[in-house]
mmCIF file of C-alpha atoms in Angstrom:
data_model
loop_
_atom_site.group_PDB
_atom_site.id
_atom_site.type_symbol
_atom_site.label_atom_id
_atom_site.label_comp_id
_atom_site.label_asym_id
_atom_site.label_seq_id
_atom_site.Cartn_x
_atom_site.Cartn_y
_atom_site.Cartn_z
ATOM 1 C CA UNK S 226 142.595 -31.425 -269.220
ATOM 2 C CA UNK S 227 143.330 -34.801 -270.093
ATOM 3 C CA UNK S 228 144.465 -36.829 -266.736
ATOM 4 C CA UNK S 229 146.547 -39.053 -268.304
ATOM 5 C CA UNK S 230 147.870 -38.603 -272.069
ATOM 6 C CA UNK S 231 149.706 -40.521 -274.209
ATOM 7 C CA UNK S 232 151.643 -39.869 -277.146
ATOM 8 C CA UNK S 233 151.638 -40.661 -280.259
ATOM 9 C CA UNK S 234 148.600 -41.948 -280.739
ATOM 10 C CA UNK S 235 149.315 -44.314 -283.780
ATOM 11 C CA UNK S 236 152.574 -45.071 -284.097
ATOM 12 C CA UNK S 237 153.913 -47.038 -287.457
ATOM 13 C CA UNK S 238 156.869 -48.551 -287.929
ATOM 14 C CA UNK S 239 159.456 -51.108 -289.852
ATOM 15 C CA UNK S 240 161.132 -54.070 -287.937
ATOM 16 C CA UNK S 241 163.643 -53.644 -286.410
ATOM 17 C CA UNK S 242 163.513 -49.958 -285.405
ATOM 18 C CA UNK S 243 163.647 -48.313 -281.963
ATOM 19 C CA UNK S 244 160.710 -46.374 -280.647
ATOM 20 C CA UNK S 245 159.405 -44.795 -277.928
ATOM 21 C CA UNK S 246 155.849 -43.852 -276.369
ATOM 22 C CA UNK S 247 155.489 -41.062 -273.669
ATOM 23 C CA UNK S 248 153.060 -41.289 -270.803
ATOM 24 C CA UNK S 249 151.868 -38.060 -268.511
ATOM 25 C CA UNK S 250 149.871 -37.819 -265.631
ATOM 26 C CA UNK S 251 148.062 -34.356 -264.078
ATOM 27 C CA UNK S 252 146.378 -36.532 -261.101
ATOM 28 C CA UNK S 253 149.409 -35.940 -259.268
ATOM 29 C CA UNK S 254 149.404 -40.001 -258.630
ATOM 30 C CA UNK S 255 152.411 -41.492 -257.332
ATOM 31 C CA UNK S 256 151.913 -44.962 -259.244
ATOM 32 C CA UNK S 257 151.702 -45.475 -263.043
ATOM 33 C CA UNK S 258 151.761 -48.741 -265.147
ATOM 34 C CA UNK S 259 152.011 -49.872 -268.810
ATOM 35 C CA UNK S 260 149.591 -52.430 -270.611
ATOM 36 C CA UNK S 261 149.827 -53.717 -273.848
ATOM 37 C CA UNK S 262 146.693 -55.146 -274.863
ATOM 38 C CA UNK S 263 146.905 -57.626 -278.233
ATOM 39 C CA UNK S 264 144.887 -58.370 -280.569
ATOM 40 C CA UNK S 265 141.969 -60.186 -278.740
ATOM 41 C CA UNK S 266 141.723 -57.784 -276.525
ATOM 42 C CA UNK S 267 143.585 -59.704 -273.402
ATOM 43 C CA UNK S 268 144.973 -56.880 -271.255
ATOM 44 C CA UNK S 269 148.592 -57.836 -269.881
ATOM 45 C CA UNK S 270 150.881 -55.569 -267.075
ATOM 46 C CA UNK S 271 153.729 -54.940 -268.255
ATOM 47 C CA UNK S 272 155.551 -52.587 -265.489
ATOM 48 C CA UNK S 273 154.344 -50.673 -262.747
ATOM 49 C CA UNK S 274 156.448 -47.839 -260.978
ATOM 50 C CA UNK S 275 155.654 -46.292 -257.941
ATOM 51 C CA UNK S 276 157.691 -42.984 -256.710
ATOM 52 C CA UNK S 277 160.032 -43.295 -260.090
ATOM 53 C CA UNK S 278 161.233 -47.257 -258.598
ATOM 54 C CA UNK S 279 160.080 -50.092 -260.714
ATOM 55 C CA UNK S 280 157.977 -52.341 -258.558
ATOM 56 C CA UNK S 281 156.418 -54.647 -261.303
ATOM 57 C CA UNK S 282 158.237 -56.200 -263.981
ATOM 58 C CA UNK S 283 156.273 -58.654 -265.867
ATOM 59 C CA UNK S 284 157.526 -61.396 -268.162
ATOM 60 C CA UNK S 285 158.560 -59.068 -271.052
ATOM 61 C CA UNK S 286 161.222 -59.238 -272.959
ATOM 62 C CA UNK S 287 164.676 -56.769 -272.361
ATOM 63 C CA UNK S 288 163.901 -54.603 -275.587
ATOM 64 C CA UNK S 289 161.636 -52.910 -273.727
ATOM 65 C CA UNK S 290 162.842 -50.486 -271.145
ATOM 66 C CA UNK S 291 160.811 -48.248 -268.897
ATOM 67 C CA UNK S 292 162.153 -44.963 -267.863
ATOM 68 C CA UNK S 293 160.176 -42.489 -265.455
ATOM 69 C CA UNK S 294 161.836 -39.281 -265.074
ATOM 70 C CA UNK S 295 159.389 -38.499 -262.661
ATOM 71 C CA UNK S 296 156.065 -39.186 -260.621
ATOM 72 C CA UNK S 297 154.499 -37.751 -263.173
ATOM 73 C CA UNK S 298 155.971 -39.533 -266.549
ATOM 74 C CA UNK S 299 156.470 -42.917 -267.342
ATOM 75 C CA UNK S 300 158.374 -43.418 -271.234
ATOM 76 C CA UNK S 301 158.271 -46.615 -272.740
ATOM 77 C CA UNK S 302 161.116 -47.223 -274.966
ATOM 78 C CA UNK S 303 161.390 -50.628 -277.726
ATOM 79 C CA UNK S 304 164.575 -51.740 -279.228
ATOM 80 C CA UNK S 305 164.510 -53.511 -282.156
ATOM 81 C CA UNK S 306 161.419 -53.910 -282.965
ATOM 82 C CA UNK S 307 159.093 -56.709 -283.835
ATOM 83 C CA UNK S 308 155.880 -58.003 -285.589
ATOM 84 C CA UNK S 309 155.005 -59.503 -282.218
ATOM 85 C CA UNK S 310 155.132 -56.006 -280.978
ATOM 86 C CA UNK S 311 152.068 -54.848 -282.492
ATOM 87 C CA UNK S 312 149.626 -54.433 -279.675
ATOM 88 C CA UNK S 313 147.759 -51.035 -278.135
ATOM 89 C CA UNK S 314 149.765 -50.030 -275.487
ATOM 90 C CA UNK S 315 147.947 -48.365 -272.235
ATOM 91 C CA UNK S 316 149.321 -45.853 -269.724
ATOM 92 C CA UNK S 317 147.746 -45.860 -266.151
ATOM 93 C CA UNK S 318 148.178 -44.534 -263.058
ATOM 94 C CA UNK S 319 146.815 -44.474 -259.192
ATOM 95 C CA UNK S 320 147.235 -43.453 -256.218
ATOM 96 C CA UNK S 321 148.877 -46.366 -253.847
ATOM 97 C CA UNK S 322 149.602 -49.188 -255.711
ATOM 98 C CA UNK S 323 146.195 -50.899 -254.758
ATOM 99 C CA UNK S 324 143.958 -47.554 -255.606
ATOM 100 C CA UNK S 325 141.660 -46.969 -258.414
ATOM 101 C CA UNK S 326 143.881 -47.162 -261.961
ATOM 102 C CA UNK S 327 142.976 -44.561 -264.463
ATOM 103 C CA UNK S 328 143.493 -45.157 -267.575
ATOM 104 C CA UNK S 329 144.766 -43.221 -271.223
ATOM 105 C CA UNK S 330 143.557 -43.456 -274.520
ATOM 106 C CA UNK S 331 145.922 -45.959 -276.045
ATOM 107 C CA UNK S 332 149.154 -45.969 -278.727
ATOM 108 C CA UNK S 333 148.295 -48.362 -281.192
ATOM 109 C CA UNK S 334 151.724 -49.799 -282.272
ATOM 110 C CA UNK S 335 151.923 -51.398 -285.835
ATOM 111 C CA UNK S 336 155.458 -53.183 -286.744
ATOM 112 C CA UNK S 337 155.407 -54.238 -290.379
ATOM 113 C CA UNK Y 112 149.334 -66.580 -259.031
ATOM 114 C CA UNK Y 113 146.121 -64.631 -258.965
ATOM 115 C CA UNK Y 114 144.008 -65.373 -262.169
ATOM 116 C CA UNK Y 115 140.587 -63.327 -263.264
ATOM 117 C CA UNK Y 116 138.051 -65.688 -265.416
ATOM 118 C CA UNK Y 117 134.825 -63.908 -267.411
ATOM 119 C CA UNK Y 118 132.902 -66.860 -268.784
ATOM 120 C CA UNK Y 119 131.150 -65.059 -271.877
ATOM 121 C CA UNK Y 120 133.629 -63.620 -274.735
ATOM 122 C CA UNK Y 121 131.070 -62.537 -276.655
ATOM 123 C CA UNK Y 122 127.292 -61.383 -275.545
ATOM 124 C CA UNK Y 123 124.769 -60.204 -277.749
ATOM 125 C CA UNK Y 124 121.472 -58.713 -276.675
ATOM 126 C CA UNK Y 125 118.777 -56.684 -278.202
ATOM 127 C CA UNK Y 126 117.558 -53.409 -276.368
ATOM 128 C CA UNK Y 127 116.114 -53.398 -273.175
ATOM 129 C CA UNK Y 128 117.221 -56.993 -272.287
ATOM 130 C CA UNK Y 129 118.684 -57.654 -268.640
ATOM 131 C CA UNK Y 130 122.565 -58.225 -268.785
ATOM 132 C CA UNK Y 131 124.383 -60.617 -266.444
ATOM 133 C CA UNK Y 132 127.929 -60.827 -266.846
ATOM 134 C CA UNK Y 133 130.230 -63.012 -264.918
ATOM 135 C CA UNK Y 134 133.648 -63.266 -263.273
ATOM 136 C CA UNK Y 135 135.661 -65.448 -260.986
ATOM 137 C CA UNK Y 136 138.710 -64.925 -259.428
ATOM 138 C CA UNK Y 137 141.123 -67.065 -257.448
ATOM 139 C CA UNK Y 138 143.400 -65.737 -254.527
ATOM 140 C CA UNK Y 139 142.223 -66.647 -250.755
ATOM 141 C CA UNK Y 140 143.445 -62.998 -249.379
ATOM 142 C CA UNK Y 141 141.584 -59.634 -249.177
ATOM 143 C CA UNK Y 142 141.152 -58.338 -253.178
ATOM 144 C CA UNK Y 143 139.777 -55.063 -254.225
ATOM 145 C CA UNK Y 144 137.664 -55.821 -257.296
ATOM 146 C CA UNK Y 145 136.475 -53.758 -260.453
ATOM 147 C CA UNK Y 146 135.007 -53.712 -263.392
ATOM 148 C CA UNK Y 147 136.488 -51.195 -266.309
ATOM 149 C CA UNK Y 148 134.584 -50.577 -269.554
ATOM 150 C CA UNK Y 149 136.362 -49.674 -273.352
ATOM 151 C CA UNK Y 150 134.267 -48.671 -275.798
ATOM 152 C CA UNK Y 151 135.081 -49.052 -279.580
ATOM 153 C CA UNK Y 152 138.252 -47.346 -279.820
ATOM 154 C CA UNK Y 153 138.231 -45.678 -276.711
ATOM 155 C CA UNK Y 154 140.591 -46.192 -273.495
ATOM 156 C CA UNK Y 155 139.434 -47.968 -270.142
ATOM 157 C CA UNK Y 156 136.673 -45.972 -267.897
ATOM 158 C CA UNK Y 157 136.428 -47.664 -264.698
ATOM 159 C CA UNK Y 158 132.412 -48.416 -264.177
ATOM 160 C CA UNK Y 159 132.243 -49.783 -260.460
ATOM 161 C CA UNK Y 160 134.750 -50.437 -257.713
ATOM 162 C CA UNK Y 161 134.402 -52.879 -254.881
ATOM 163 C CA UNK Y 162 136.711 -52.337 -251.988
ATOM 164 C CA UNK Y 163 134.634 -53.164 -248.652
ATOM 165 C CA UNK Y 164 131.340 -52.771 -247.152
ATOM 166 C CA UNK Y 165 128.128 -52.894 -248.803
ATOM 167 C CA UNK Y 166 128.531 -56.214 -251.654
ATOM 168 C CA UNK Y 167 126.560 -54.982 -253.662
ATOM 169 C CA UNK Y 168 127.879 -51.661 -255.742
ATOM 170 C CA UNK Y 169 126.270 -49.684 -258.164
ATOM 171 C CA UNK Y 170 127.988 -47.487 -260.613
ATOM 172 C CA UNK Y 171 127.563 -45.396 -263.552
ATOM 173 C CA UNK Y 172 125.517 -45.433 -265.950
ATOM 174 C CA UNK Y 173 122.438 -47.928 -264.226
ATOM 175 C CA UNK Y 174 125.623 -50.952 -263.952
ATOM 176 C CA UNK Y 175 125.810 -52.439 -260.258
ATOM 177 C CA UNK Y 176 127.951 -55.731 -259.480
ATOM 178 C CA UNK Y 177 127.319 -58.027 -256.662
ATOM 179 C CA UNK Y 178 130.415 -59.353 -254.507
ATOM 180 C CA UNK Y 179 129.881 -62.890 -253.212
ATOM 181 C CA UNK Y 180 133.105 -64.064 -251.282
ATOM 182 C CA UNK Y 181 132.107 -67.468 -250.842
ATOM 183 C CA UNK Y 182 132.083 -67.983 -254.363
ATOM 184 C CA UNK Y 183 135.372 -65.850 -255.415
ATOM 185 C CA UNK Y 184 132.729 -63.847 -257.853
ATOM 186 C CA UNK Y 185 132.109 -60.636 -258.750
ATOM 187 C CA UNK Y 186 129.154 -60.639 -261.736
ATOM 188 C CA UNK Y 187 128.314 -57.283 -263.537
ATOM 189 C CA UNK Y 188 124.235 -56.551 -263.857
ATOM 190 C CA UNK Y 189 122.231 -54.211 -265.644
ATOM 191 C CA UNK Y 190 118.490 -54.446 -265.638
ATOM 192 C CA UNK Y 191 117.619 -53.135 -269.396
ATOM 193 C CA UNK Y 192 120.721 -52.370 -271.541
ATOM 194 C CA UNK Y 193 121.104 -49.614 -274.305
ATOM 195 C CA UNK Y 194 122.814 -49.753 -277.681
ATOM 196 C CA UNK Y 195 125.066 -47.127 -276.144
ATOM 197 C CA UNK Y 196 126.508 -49.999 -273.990
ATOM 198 C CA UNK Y 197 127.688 -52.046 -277.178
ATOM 199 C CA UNK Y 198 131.571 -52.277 -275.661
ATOM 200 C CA UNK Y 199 134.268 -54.662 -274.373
ATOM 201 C CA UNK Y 200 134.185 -55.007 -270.581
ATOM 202 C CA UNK Y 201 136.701 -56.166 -268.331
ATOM 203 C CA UNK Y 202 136.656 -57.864 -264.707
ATOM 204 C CA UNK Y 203 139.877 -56.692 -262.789
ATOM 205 C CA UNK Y 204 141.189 -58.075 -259.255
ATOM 206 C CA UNK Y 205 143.716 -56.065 -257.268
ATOM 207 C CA UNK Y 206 145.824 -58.423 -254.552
ATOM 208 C CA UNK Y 207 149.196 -58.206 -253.512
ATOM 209 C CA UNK Y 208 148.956 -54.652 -254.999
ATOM 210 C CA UNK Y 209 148.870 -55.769 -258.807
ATOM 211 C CA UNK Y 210 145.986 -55.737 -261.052
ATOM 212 C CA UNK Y 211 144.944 -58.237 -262.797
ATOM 213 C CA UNK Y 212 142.574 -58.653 -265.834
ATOM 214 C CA UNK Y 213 139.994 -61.158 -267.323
ATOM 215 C CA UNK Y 214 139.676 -61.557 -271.191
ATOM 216 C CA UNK Y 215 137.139 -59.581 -271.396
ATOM 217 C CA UNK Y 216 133.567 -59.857 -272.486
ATOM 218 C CA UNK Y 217 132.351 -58.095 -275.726
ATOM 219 C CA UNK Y 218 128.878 -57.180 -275.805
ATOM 220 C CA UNK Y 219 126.972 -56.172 -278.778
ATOM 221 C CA UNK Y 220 123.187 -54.218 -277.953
ATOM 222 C CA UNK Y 221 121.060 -54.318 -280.771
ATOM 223 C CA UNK Y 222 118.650 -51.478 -281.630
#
């Protein structure tokens, strides 16, 4: 069993569009995070909830809007998409907010 | 604002070479420190954790790191690297409960 999953996996889209990516956890952690990761690699936080509140809320900008219906999902919705967008985009989770982060395998976003 | 440096962006070594990889942090308080591995299209895998004790941590696969407070560093080693460890590898601080991340350092292993 994967411990945390993402999908989709590739995701490709127009400008302008609204998307989503859905994160799930099976470590029964009570933290979990999004990263987007560009094109050099540079790993950035984007938001962190812990217990379904939103504790960390980077710099990012308000068409992107984190939803967790519970401990153990954390959606990431995009309105209006754009070129800038394109990044992978990581799911993680932990327990405790200073624990070990575990990581899933990606959505690689492409806005054309 | 906490900040993670790794000074080499791109390392290349042939087989059975030593590997020394660095990274600095800056924040004065109590961090908990790690270093995560991605390999080519793959997702993060944490290699090592330091959290206290012992400064010197081993983890998987023959990688150990050395914590040396006085010098806000936390360099990854491996005595004799594989082609299998070709991969991007990234220094990560934990303080104030966030976590942090260098640029990463890409390492090619030739056969």
């Amino acid at each position: 069993d994967t411990a945390v999953s993402q999908t989709p996996k590739y995701l490709v889209t127009q400008m302008g569009n609204d998307k989503s990516i859905k994160c799930e956890q099976n470590l029964g952690h009570d933290t979990m995070y999004w990263y987007k990761q560009d094109s050099k690699k540079f790993l950035k936080i984007m938001f962190s909830y812990n217990n379904k509140e939103l504790i960390i809320n980077e710099t990012v900008p308000n068409r992107f809007s984190p939803k967790s219906p519970d401990k153990a999902h954390l959606n990431l919705h995009i309105n209006s998409l754009e070129l800038g967008d394109s990044a992978v985009y990581f799911c993680a989770s932990s327990q405790g907010q200073g624990g070990i982060q575990y990581f899933g395998a990606g959505t690689r976003l492409s806005v054309l | 604002a906490q900040s993670v440096s790794q000074h080499n962006h791109h390392v290349i070594l042939s087989e059975a070479a030593s590997l020394e990889l660095g990274c600095n942090y800056s924040y004065g308080g109590t961090v908990n420190l790690f270093w995560y591995v991605q390999y080519p299209g793959q997702h993060l895998q944490l290699l090592l954790k330091y959290f206290s004790g012992d400064p010197l941590v081993k983890g998987i696969k023959g990688f150990e790191a050395e914590f040396i407070k006085s010098k806000f560093s936390f360099n990854l080693r491996k005595p004799s690297v594989q082609w299998s460890d070709t991969a991007e590898y990234f220094c990560a601080v934990n303080a104030g409960n966030m976590l942090t991340f260098g640029g990463g350092t890409r390492l090619m292993v030739k056969p």
